[in-house]
Amino acid sequence: MCRLKFWFSFLFLVAFPYFSLAQDLGFAIERYKGESSYIVSNQTQTLKSKLVFPFEFDTLGVYSDWQHKDIDYQIQLSTLIKDSVSVGRDYDWRNDNLSIFSNSNSNVEGFLKVDLEVTKPTSKYNAIFAKVGYQQLDLLWSDTRQEDFVANTTSQLNGSTLKYEQKFYQLNLGISHHSYISKSVDIRVRPSIIFAYIESKDSHLLRNFYTIQNNIVNGYGINVELNKRVTPTDNISVYFDYEYYKDTNSDMYYYYNSGVKQTLPASYKHSNRIFGVSYQYQF
């Protein structure tokens, strides 16, 4: 894992000196909507839990493009500007029977994303690309409502009850194809395969323990973008991104305040949709 972090840091450090070659500057407003989830069970599979962490929020991004030796580069930095409340869900099963269910208000407490993309044209309308990125997404659950189907009781826990922190180190490898609808309008479609390493920490604030998951995932993504050249120097785009990946066989590490540690089998899944609008000015 240290080696992977080193290469991500190295790639960004290499890219920064080329900002002096920047040929344009852009701004993007993006709406994120998706969810992360995990399933964990005991060794005998008689007890199982599933937690679903939805999110929905808006970001502001700034990006710049430049070209060097027939290769196109883009770097983008995005941060949170507005959060929407979602509903987090927690399921517990005993012997395949749902025993406890709870739902909580879920807020995005923090978000940061940095991407570096490298594109190599292969023909007039086609290209190959690689994108490396780092993303941090922190969620906070509060005001948990719980139903116990075994004891036939309900309960309410006010205030903050759970904090879920994720760090994504991601690589997309894909192809790009664009075509012109008119002289000033073009559309671009970019499918990709995804490889990522994800660190997640789930802190149960009222239960005196937290869990750690380190997942190596793979999946796919698709980007569709419509561009409109308004003037020779101004460009407006609308776009949609979808990404999905999972790890079906991993470990979850439990750490209790009492000092006890435990390792249990688990799985992980993540999906995300992005709707964006951007403005680009060429120097």
Phi, psi and omega in degrees: 000322178298322179295319179297315179298323179300315183292324175298314180296319181298315181297319179291322179294324177294323185286325189301321179300338183279001176300334177294342178265006185304134181254349177201168178224135182225160177229143183224137170253126185231143174249119178262137175211125182181199179199150167249153177206156172218155174237133178226144181220165174281174187296332182267359179066015179277337177240135182214142177230144174229127176243133182242124185245088177282159177210150176206122184198167180246146180230159170244128180237149173235137183217162179216145179240148171206166182234140179213117179054051176065016176242133181265139179236145172216135174235138183223140176237128181232147178217162184288137173236335180206138181246143173245140181287129174247180180240111176280148185231141181226120181244138173234130178242144172234120183053044177069011176250131180295119183255322181220137174226139176220153173226151187218153169293131182240122179240148173277116182270334180195147178208137175210137181217135176228128180233142169234123182240137179237126184235134179240112177297139176248343175199186182298326186242002186229155180203164170244151182214158172226137179230125174249142184209153172238136180219139174236129182226118182244126180243147179231126176263147178209164175050064185278132176249123189236137175243126176255108184280344177280311180274351180059050181228160173233153180212160180232127177246112183272156180084188181288133183238336185205143176231128182238116184244131180231140172236127184247130171241109196233144175232124173250131174239125185203183177239155182229136175227132176229152179219155183263128173276324174210186181294333184247000183232130175223159179236142182231134179237130185222097171278153180208160169256149188238135170235133184209154170242128186234126173257128179226145178228126181245106183261116176271098195293332182257002186240007171061039171204162174219161180237153177234135174230134175238108188247133169258114189239161170217156182185214185212163177216161176216137178232131176234127186225134177246123185245140178233118175278109184277313176223175177301340182244353185241135182223138177239138182227148167235143186206163178224134176237143172223135177224144179213134174202163184204164172225111186271353184216095180217181177246149172241131184255122179262135177232119181258150179299337179286351181101350179287139177238150182211144177238129182229153178290143185208173174220168185214146179213144180215136173220151185205138174239137179233127171249125186224155172228134182225155174236134183231133177243127180263134180283000000 
